[in-house]
Short mmCIF file of C-alpha atoms in Angstrom, two decimals:
data_model
loop_
_atom_site.label_atom_id
_atom_site.label_comp_id
_atom_site.label_asym_id
_atom_site.label_seq_id
_atom_site.Cartn_x
_atom_site.Cartn_y
_atom_site.Cartn_z
CA MET A 96 0.12 -0.20 -0.04
CA THR A 97 1.43 3.40 -1.03
CA ASP A 98 2.49 5.63 1.97
CA LEU A 99 -0.42 8.04 2.48
CA ALA A 100 2.10 10.77 3.73
CA THR A 101 4.44 10.69 0.50
CA PRO A 102 4.34 13.52 -1.29
CA VAL A 103 3.35 13.30 -4.91
CA ALA A 104 3.54 15.34 -7.86
CA VAL A 105 0.77 16.74 -9.50
CA ALA A 106 1.95 16.21 -13.26
CA ARG A 107 4.31 13.38 -12.81
CA PRO A 108 6.26 12.48 -15.85
CA GLY A 109 4.80 9.80 -17.81
CA ALA A 110 1.53 10.30 -15.79
CA LEU A 111 -0.58 9.22 -19.06
CA ARG A 112 1.80 6.50 -19.77
CA ARG A 113 1.18 5.06 -16.16
CA ALA A 114 -2.81 5.27 -16.66
CA ALA A 115 -2.36 3.88 -20.25
CA PRO A 116 -3.42 0.04 -19.11
CA ALA A 117 -6.25 1.60 -16.98
CA LEU A 118 -7.34 3.83 -19.95
CA LEU A 119 -6.96 0.89 -22.56
CA GLY A 120 -9.13 -1.50 -20.19
CA TYR A 121 -11.72 1.06 -19.68
CA ALA A 122 -11.86 1.79 -23.51
CA SER A 123 -12.15 -2.26 -24.31
CA VAL A 124 -15.09 -2.45 -21.70
CA ARG A 125 -16.93 0.08 -23.25
CA VAL A 126 -16.68 -0.89 -26.89
CA LEU A 127 -17.77 -4.16 -25.74
CA GLY A 128 -20.77 -2.53 -24.07
CA LEU A 129 -21.28 -0.51 -27.12
CA LEU A 130 -21.12 -3.56 -29.30
CA ALA A 131 -23.49 -5.64 -27.12
CA LEU A 132 -25.80 -2.35 -27.50
CA ALA A 133 -25.52 -2.36 -31.34
CA LEU A 134 -26.44 -6.09 -31.94
CA TRP A 135 -29.66 -6.10 -29.20
CA SER A 136 -30.56 -3.05 -30.76
CA GLY A 137 -30.46 -4.21 -34.49
CA ALA A 138 -32.15 -7.71 -33.66
CA ARG A 139 -35.03 -5.13 -32.34
CA ASP A 140 -34.87 -2.86 -35.57
CA LYS A 141 -33.88 0.10 -32.83
CA SER A 142 -31.13 2.56 -33.36
CA ALA A 143 -28.55 1.88 -30.81
CA TYR A 144 -27.32 5.54 -31.37
CA THR A 145 -30.72 7.13 -30.66
CA LEU A 146 -30.80 5.44 -27.59
CA LEU A 147 -27.59 6.65 -26.42
CA THR A 148 -28.10 10.18 -27.66
CA ALA A 149 -31.81 11.05 -27.94
CA ARG A 150 -33.75 9.52 -25.39
CA TRP A 151 -34.70 10.37 -22.23
CA ASP A 152 -32.63 13.03 -20.39
CA SER A 153 -30.42 13.45 -23.45
CA LEU A 154 -33.44 15.10 -25.40
CA TRP A 155 -33.65 17.74 -22.53
CA TYR A 156 -29.90 18.53 -22.51
CA ALA A 157 -30.06 18.95 -26.17
CA ARG A 158 -32.89 21.50 -26.13
CA VAL A 159 -31.30 23.52 -23.86
CA ALA A 160 -28.24 23.66 -25.78
CA ALA A 161 -30.16 24.63 -28.87
CA GLY A 162 -32.28 27.11 -27.33
CA GLY A 163 -31.54 28.12 -23.50
CA TYR A 164 -33.92 27.60 -20.62
CA GLY A 165 -37.78 27.78 -20.85
CA TYR A 166 -39.15 24.61 -22.13
CA GLU A 167 -41.51 22.74 -20.15
CA VAL A 168 -44.13 19.89 -20.15
CA ARG A 169 -47.42 20.37 -18.16
CA LEU A 170 -48.48 16.76 -17.59
CA PRO A 171 -52.41 15.79 -17.00
CA ASN A 172 -52.07 15.05 -13.09
CA GLY A 173 -50.51 18.63 -13.10
CA ASP A 174 -46.96 18.10 -12.78
CA VAL A 175 -44.66 20.27 -14.30
CA HIS A 176 -41.27 19.01 -16.05
CA SER A 177 -38.93 22.23 -16.37
CA ASP A 178 -35.87 21.90 -18.25
CA LEU A 179 -34.37 24.07 -15.27
CA ALA A 180 -33.91 20.91 -13.20
CA PHE A 181 -31.02 20.25 -15.65
CA PHE A 182 -27.58 22.04 -14.76
CA PRO A 183 -26.04 23.89 -17.54
CA LEU A 184 -22.61 22.71 -18.10
CA LEU A 185 -23.25 19.75 -20.37
CA PRO A 186 -25.81 21.63 -22.51
CA GLY A 187 -23.05 24.74 -22.66
CA LEU A 188 -20.59 22.24 -23.95
CA GLU A 189 -23.01 20.67 -26.29
CA ARG A 190 -23.69 24.03 -27.67
CA LEU A 191 -19.98 25.07 -27.90
CA LEU A 192 -18.88 21.93 -29.63
CA ALA A 193 -21.75 22.29 -32.16
CA ALA A 194 -20.91 25.95 -33.15
CA VAL A 195 -17.08 24.57 -33.72
CA THR A 196 -17.80 21.58 -35.40
CA GLY A 197 -21.33 22.09 -36.96
CA ALA A 198 -22.35 18.68 -35.11
CA SER A 199 -25.85 18.25 -34.26
CA TYR A 200 -26.39 18.92 -30.37
CA ALA A 201 -26.76 15.16 -30.25
CA ASP A 202 -23.91 14.24 -31.79
CA ALA A 203 -21.80 16.95 -29.60
CA GLY A 204 -23.32 15.26 -26.24
CA PHE A 205 -22.21 12.03 -27.12
CA VAL A 206 -18.66 13.36 -27.87
CA VAL A 207 -18.60 15.34 -24.84
CA SER A 208 -19.96 12.12 -22.71
CA LEU A 209 -16.90 10.17 -24.83
CA LEU A 210 -13.86 12.45 -23.79
CA ALA A 211 -15.55 13.21 -20.12
CA SER A 212 -15.82 9.24 -19.70
CA LEU A 213 -12.32 8.73 -20.26
CA ALA A 214 -11.41 11.74 -18.22
CA ALA A 215 -13.15 10.25 -15.35
CA ALA A 216 -11.26 6.93 -15.90
CA TRP A 217 -7.97 8.71 -15.82
CA GLY A 218 -9.18 10.90 -12.64
CA ILE A 219 -10.20 7.48 -10.95
CA PHE A 220 -7.07 5.63 -11.68
CA ALA A 221 -5.26 9.07 -10.31
CA VAL A 222 -7.19 8.72 -7.00
CA ALA A 223 -6.78 4.92 -6.51
CA ASP A 224 -3.41 5.02 -7.58
CA HIS A 225 -2.36 7.76 -5.05
CA VAL A 226 -4.02 5.81 -2.13
CA TYR A 227 -3.37 2.58 -2.99
CA GLY A 228 -0.85 2.01 -6.19
CA ALA A 229 -1.10 1.49 -10.06
CA ARG A 230 -2.33 -1.97 -9.71
CA ALA A 231 -5.21 -0.97 -7.80
CA GLY A 232 -5.59 1.93 -9.65
CA VAL A 233 -6.04 -0.31 -12.94
CA CYS A 234 -8.75 -2.54 -11.12
CA ALA A 235 -10.52 0.59 -9.80
CA VAL A 236 -11.06 1.81 -13.31
CA LEU A 237 -12.45 -1.55 -14.48
CA LEU A 238 -14.58 -2.02 -11.83
CA TRP A 239 -16.21 1.45 -12.82
CA ALA A 240 -16.37 0.27 -16.43
CA VAL A 241 -18.33 -3.05 -15.63
CA LEU A 242 -20.75 -1.52 -13.26
CA PRO A 243 -24.33 -2.81 -14.37
CA VAL A 244 -25.45 0.40 -15.51
CA GLY A 245 -22.15 1.49 -17.00
CA ILE A 246 -23.79 1.76 -20.62
CA VAL A 247 -24.59 5.37 -19.13
CA GLN A 248 -21.09 6.21 -19.31
CA SER A 249 -21.10 6.42 -22.95
CA MET A 250 -24.54 7.85 -23.29
CA ALA A 251 -25.03 11.75 -23.70
CA TYR A 252 -25.81 12.35 -20.01
CA SER A 253 -24.17 14.37 -17.49
CA GLU A 254 -22.50 11.45 -15.33
CA SER A 255 -19.44 10.94 -17.12
CA LEU A 256 -18.57 14.83 -16.94
CA PHE A 257 -19.49 14.81 -13.51
CA THR A 258 -17.42 11.98 -12.32
CA ALA A 259 -14.73 13.41 -14.31
CA LEU A 260 -14.50 16.70 -12.42
CA ALA A 261 -15.20 14.93 -9.25
CA ALA A 262 -12.54 12.45 -9.41
CA TRP A 263 -9.65 15.36 -10.38
CA SER A 264 -10.98 17.56 -7.59
CA LEU A 265 -10.51 15.27 -5.23
CA TYR A 266 -7.35 14.28 -6.55
CA ALA A 267 -6.15 17.92 -6.16
CA VAL A 268 -7.31 17.75 -2.84
CA LEU A 269 -5.37 15.15 -1.83
CA THR A 270 -2.35 16.31 -3.41
CA GLY A 271 -2.78 19.75 -2.20
CA ARG A 272 -3.88 21.93 -4.80
CA TRP A 273 -6.59 23.68 -3.80
CA VAL A 274 -7.38 26.18 -5.92
CA THR A 275 -7.68 23.54 -8.52
CA ALA A 276 -10.01 21.72 -6.22
CA GLY A 277 -12.12 24.53 -5.84
CA ALA A 278 -12.22 25.49 -9.51
CA LEU A 279 -13.27 21.76 -10.40
CA ALA A 280 -15.78 21.53 -7.54
CA LEU A 281 -17.38 25.02 -8.93
CA LEU A 282 -17.74 23.18 -12.54
CA ALA A 283 -19.07 19.98 -10.46
CA GLY A 284 -21.79 22.13 -9.17
CA LEU A 285 -22.83 23.63 -12.54
CA THR A 286 -23.03 19.92 -13.71
CA ARG A 287 -25.45 18.28 -10.98
CA PRO A 288 -27.02 18.74 -7.73
CA VAL A 289 -24.66 16.39 -6.31
CA GLY A 290 -21.75 18.68 -6.70
CA LEU A 291 -22.55 19.59 -3.36
CA ALA A 292 -20.83 16.32 -2.37
CA VAL A 293 -17.55 17.71 -3.97
CA VAL A 294 -18.08 20.64 -2.40
CA ALA A 295 -18.00 18.85 1.06
CA ALA A 296 -15.13 16.84 0.20
CA VAL A 297 -12.98 20.24 -0.77
CA TRP A 298 -14.24 21.84 2.16
CA THR A 299 -13.33 18.40 4.59
CA GLY A 300 -9.96 18.63 3.32
CA ALA A 301 -9.29 22.15 3.84
CA VAL A 302 -10.31 22.20 7.20
CA THR A 303 -8.36 19.00 7.98
CA SER A 304 -5.36 20.76 6.40
CA PHE A 305 -5.87 23.69 8.46
CA VAL A 306 -6.29 21.97 11.53
CA ARG A 307 -3.14 19.62 10.92
CA THR A 308 -1.10 22.88 10.15
CA ARG A 309 -1.78 24.57 13.24
CA SER A 310 -0.99 20.97 15.28
CA ALA A 311 2.34 20.93 13.42
CA GLY A 312 2.88 24.84 13.81
CA ALA A 313 2.57 24.14 17.45
CA ALA A 314 4.60 21.24 17.81
CA THR A 315 7.59 22.76 16.09
CA GLY A 316 7.40 26.03 17.05
CA GLY A 317 6.00 27.55 13.81
CA ALA A 318 8.89 26.48 11.72
CA THR A 319 7.16 23.95 9.65
CA ARG A 320 3.65 23.59 8.22
CA THR A 321 1.85 21.26 6.15
CA ASP A 322 -0.51 21.36 2.93
CA GLY A 323 -2.76 19.22 1.35
CA ALA A 324 -5.83 17.05 2.80
CA LEU A 325 -3.35 14.38 4.59
CA GLY A 326 -1.06 16.72 6.35
CA VAL A 327 2.08 16.24 4.21
CA THR A 328 4.92 18.24 5.53
CA ARG A 329 6.56 20.15 3.04
CA ALA A 330 8.71 23.32 2.09
CA PRO A 331 6.28 26.45 1.10
CA ALA A 332 6.29 25.83 -2.86
CA LEU A 333 2.49 25.00 -3.09
CA THR A 334 2.11 27.86 -5.41
CA ALA A 335 4.56 26.73 -7.85
CA ARG A 336 2.16 24.19 -9.04
CA LEU A 337 -1.01 25.93 -8.75
CA PRO A 338 -2.66 28.08 -11.86
CA SER A 339 -0.49 31.22 -11.41
CA ALA A 340 -3.37 33.38 -12.80
CA LEU A 341 -4.94 32.39 -9.54
CA THR A 342 -2.39 32.39 -6.99
CA ALA A 343 0.01 35.00 -7.94
CA GLY A 344 1.39 36.82 -4.79
CA LEU A 345 -0.89 34.99 -2.87
CA SER A 346 0.34 33.16 0.45
CA PRO A 347 0.27 29.53 0.36
CA SER A 348 -1.61 29.52 3.76
CA LEU A 349 -4.57 31.36 1.75
CA CYS A 350 -4.86 28.67 -0.82
CA PRO A 351 -7.17 26.35 1.01
CA VAL A 352 -9.53 29.11 1.75
CA LEU A 353 -9.57 30.24 -1.63
CA GLY A 354 -10.05 26.78 -2.71
CA MET A 355 -13.25 26.83 -0.03
CA LEU A 356 -14.70 30.17 -1.44
CA LEU A 357 -14.39 28.91 -4.90
CA ALA A 358 -16.15 25.19 -4.55
CA PRO A 359 -19.90 26.24 -3.60
CA LEU A 360 -19.95 28.86 -6.31
CA GLY A 361 -21.25 26.50 -9.14
CA ALA A 362 -24.42 25.40 -7.69
CA ALA A 363 -25.00 28.11 -5.56
CA GLY A 364 -24.82 30.43 -8.36
CA TYR A 365 -27.22 28.16 -10.26
CA VAL A 366 -29.55 27.43 -7.94
CA LEU A 367 -29.82 31.57 -6.96
CA TRP A 368 -30.25 31.86 -10.91
CA VAL A 369 -33.24 29.61 -10.91
CA GLY A 370 -34.67 31.12 -7.92
CA HIS A 371 -34.65 34.52 -9.42
CA ARG A 372 -35.88 33.17 -12.91
CA THR A 373 -38.92 31.51 -11.27
CA GLY A 374 -39.64 33.92 -8.81
CA GLY A 375 -39.25 31.40 -6.02
CA GLY A 376 -36.56 32.96 -4.29
CA PRO A 377 -33.04 31.31 -2.85
CA LEU A 378 -35.04 27.93 -2.27
CA GLY A 379 -37.04 28.08 -6.06
CA TYR A 380 -35.03 25.08 -7.54
CA LEU A 381 -36.56 23.01 -5.25
CA ASP A 382 -39.60 24.07 -6.47
CA VAL A 383 -38.63 23.06 -9.81
CA GLN A 384 -37.45 19.59 -8.62
CA ALA A 385 -40.95 18.84 -6.97
CA GLY A 386 -42.60 19.12 -10.35
CA TRP A 387 -40.80 16.11 -11.16
CA ARG A 388 -41.55 14.60 -8.15
CA ASN A 389 -37.84 14.66 -6.77
CA GLY A 390 -37.04 15.56 -3.30
CA PHE A 391 -35.11 14.64 -0.28
CA ASP A 392 -36.99 12.62 2.43
CA GLY A 393 -34.66 10.65 4.02
CA GLY A 394 -35.29 7.64 2.32
CA TYR A 395 -38.78 7.35 3.12
CA ALA A 396 -40.19 6.95 -0.44
CA PHE A 397 -37.36 4.58 -1.05
CA ALA A 398 -38.30 2.38 1.79
CA ARG A 399 -42.10 2.39 0.85
CA PHE A 400 -41.22 1.22 -2.45
CA VAL A 401 -38.97 -1.50 -1.37
CA ALA A 402 -41.47 -2.62 1.17
CA ALA A 403 -44.38 -2.66 -1.44
CA LYS A 404 -41.97 -4.94 -3.50
CA LEU A 405 -42.12 -7.72 -0.62
CA THR A 406 -45.98 -7.85 -0.76
CA SER A 407 -46.13 -9.83 -3.85
CA PHE A 408 -44.36 -12.90 -5.79
CA PRO A 409 -42.48 -12.27 -8.14
CA SER A 410 -41.87 -8.61 -7.31
CA ALA A 411 -40.40 -9.66 -3.77
CA LEU A 412 -37.53 -11.13 -5.64
CA ALA A 413 -36.83 -7.31 -6.91
CA GLY A 414 -37.14 -6.25 -3.38
CA LEU A 415 -34.92 -8.59 -2.20
CA ALA A 416 -32.13 -7.67 -4.60
CA LEU A 417 -32.64 -3.79 -3.42
CA ILE A 418 -32.08 -4.80 0.05
CA VAL A 419 -29.36 -6.97 -0.82
CA GLY A 420 -27.89 -3.83 -2.96
CA VAL A 421 -28.14 -1.18 -0.06
CA GLY A 422 -26.72 -3.61 2.17
CA LEU A 423 -23.66 -4.12 -0.32
CA LEU A 424 -23.20 -0.31 -0.72
CA ILE A 425 -23.35 0.11 3.25
CA ARG A 426 -20.38 -2.53 3.59
CA LEU A 427 -18.22 -1.16 0.94
CA TYR A 428 -18.31 2.17 2.60
CA VAL A 429 -17.59 0.45 5.96
CA ALA A 430 -14.84 -1.45 4.49
CA GLY A 431 -13.39 2.17 3.24
CA VAL A 432 -13.53 3.25 6.85
CA ARG A 433 -11.75 0.05 7.93
CA GLN A 434 -9.17 0.70 5.33
CA ARG A 435 -8.54 3.90 6.29
CA GLN A 436 -9.40 5.69 3.05
CA PRO A 437 -8.62 9.26 3.24
CA LEU A 438 -11.55 11.37 4.99
CA VAL A 439 -12.00 13.44 1.86
CA LEU A 440 -13.15 10.21 -0.15
CA LEU A 441 -15.40 8.84 2.53
CA VAL A 442 -16.80 12.54 2.73
CA TYR A 443 -17.56 12.54 -0.86
CA SER A 444 -18.70 8.91 -1.45
CA GLY A 445 -21.30 9.00 1.69
CA THR A 446 -22.48 12.04 0.52
CA VAL A 447 -23.17 10.94 -2.94
CA THR A 448 -24.75 7.62 -1.47
CA ALA A 449 -26.83 9.32 0.83
CA LEU A 450 -28.24 11.82 -1.77
CA ALA A 451 -29.02 9.00 -4.19
CA LEU A 452 -30.43 6.63 -1.72
CA CYS A 453 -32.48 9.37 0.34
CA ALA A 454 -33.99 11.00 -2.67
CA SER A 455 -37.55 10.84 -3.42
CA SER A 456 -37.10 10.79 -7.12
CA TYR A 457 -37.68 7.74 -9.74
CA PHE A 458 -36.62 4.74 -7.76
CA GLY A 459 -35.12 3.04 -11.10
CA SER A 460 -32.73 6.13 -11.65
CA LYS A 461 -30.67 5.31 -8.32
CA PRO A 462 -28.21 3.05 -9.87
CA ARG A 463 -27.35 5.80 -12.29
CA LEU A 464 -27.18 8.62 -9.35
CA LEU A 465 -24.70 6.10 -7.63
CA LEU A 466 -22.24 6.07 -10.88
CA PRO A 467 -19.90 8.99 -9.47
CA ALA A 468 -19.60 7.23 -6.09
CA PHE A 469 -16.30 5.53 -7.15
CA PRO A 470 -14.71 5.56 -3.96
CA LEU A 471 -16.96 2.56 -2.69
CA LEU A 472 -15.21 0.71 -5.24
CA LEU A 473 -11.69 0.93 -3.73
CA PRO A 474 -11.77 -1.94 -1.24
CA LEU A 475 -12.73 -4.42 -4.18
CA ALA A 476 -10.37 -2.92 -6.09
CA LEU A 477 -7.44 -3.47 -3.63
CA ALA A 478 -8.93 -7.20 -3.18
CA LEU A 479 -8.73 -7.81 -7.08
CA ALA A 480 -4.86 -5.94 -7.08
CA ARG A 481 -3.76 -8.32 -4.65
CA ALA A 482 -5.17 -11.48 -6.32
CA ARG A 483 -3.44 -13.36 -9.09
CA VAL A 484 -3.54 -11.29 -12.32
CA THR A 485 -5.24 -14.35 -14.33
CA ARG A 486 -7.86 -14.68 -11.60
CA SER A 487 -8.52 -11.00 -11.55
CA ALA A 488 -8.76 -11.00 -15.30
CA LEU A 489 -11.28 -14.11 -15.56
CA VAL A 490 -13.63 -12.11 -13.07
CA VAL A 491 -13.11 -8.67 -14.48
CA GLY A 492 -14.32 -10.12 -17.95
CA GLY A 493 -17.01 -12.25 -17.13
CA VAL A 494 -18.64 -9.26 -15.23
CA ALA A 495 -17.54 -7.12 -18.10
CA VAL A 496 -19.60 -9.66 -20.65
CA ALA A 497 -22.56 -9.65 -18.18
CA SER A 498 -22.72 -5.91 -17.92
CA ALA A 499 -22.45 -5.61 -21.74
CA VAL A 500 -25.46 -7.92 -22.25
CA TYR A 501 -27.50 -6.14 -19.23
CA GLY A 502 -26.78 -2.52 -20.73
CA ALA A 503 -28.04 -3.69 -24.03
CA PHE A 504 -31.25 -5.42 -22.52
CA TRP A 505 -31.88 -2.25 -20.06
CA LEU A 506 -31.64 0.37 -22.95
CA ASN A 507 -33.96 -1.43 -25.22
CA GLY A 508 -36.44 -1.97 -22.31
CA SER A 509 -37.33 0.96 -20.02
CA GLY A 510 -34.06 2.70 -20.03
CA PRO A 511 -32.71 5.04 -17.73
CA PRO A 512 -35.49 7.36 -16.48
#
């Protein structure tokens, strides 16, 4: 296991070469999933590309990219589905790419998702490599790729973009790059509501760094200081690795503060803008979400949904599967605690998981909402990394095939809400 107190350069020589096995493995899994989807869709006279780029939420993002906000659908039951529920970074990138290349908004969304998924895989590798070493990093990326709903990573959805921003923000926190961490958290907050999890991680890392800095200063009479979320003792050279335009002339001790100030601006700015636009005040975004029957009830609606499944057969099997799935998530989180994952990762994955499970949204979307919680996979990645290569390859390969088949079946059925 990598020593967590060892300084790690932010841009190590050959970083891409070091991550290449993980990226190649990830690309292979995604190609397998897309091939399975193409074959399944072809057999049903459906377009796999349409399923990836022009269904469900993809259509909403494309509409925002094409004409800005202001579109809504009023349902017979009185619910109002407004495009204000969708955060602006992905449609903004779609609009920019379409303007530069002349591509359609659907094509632009697919390209953004493709590139973002690779960036996410690299970020996940960087985090896992920093904590447990390169082999565990490769395993973490492959496990993220073979998740049952991994096909969403190839859709014109915001999950891949958000995961990329979150992973690199977490890596920046772990390596003491506070302004970078805050800027990436800001962008994550413009991508999905769960950007709050990245903000929480940045704030946790900054506060932890401050406490350890004060403790180290008191113990040494102020002769040394620490930076980074893990208390790495260093010479005062942090600003040399931070964006010069943001840190020129800035005291290194203020960098965590600046990161904390930057982190919430994306999510807060969009939420306040929606409140102003709708006339609903600071909490107007919650009214928009309520129109979609989305909210946060501590998991009450989800618990009722699971309980209802248990009252009849064969739906009881689905209910039991949900209980087992939630139990597995809790067990993985506890395993991360026992393995002493960095606190910022525990805060991030815990917040993502809580927001996903405790929201009163479409219950079928919960596996998709959990995609960004990649630190939950680190205990499994470490176990795979310690096993023999052939055994790990067989396990990952078998799960990859099952995931590809399930993804093809899923999108050709009800698909992700």
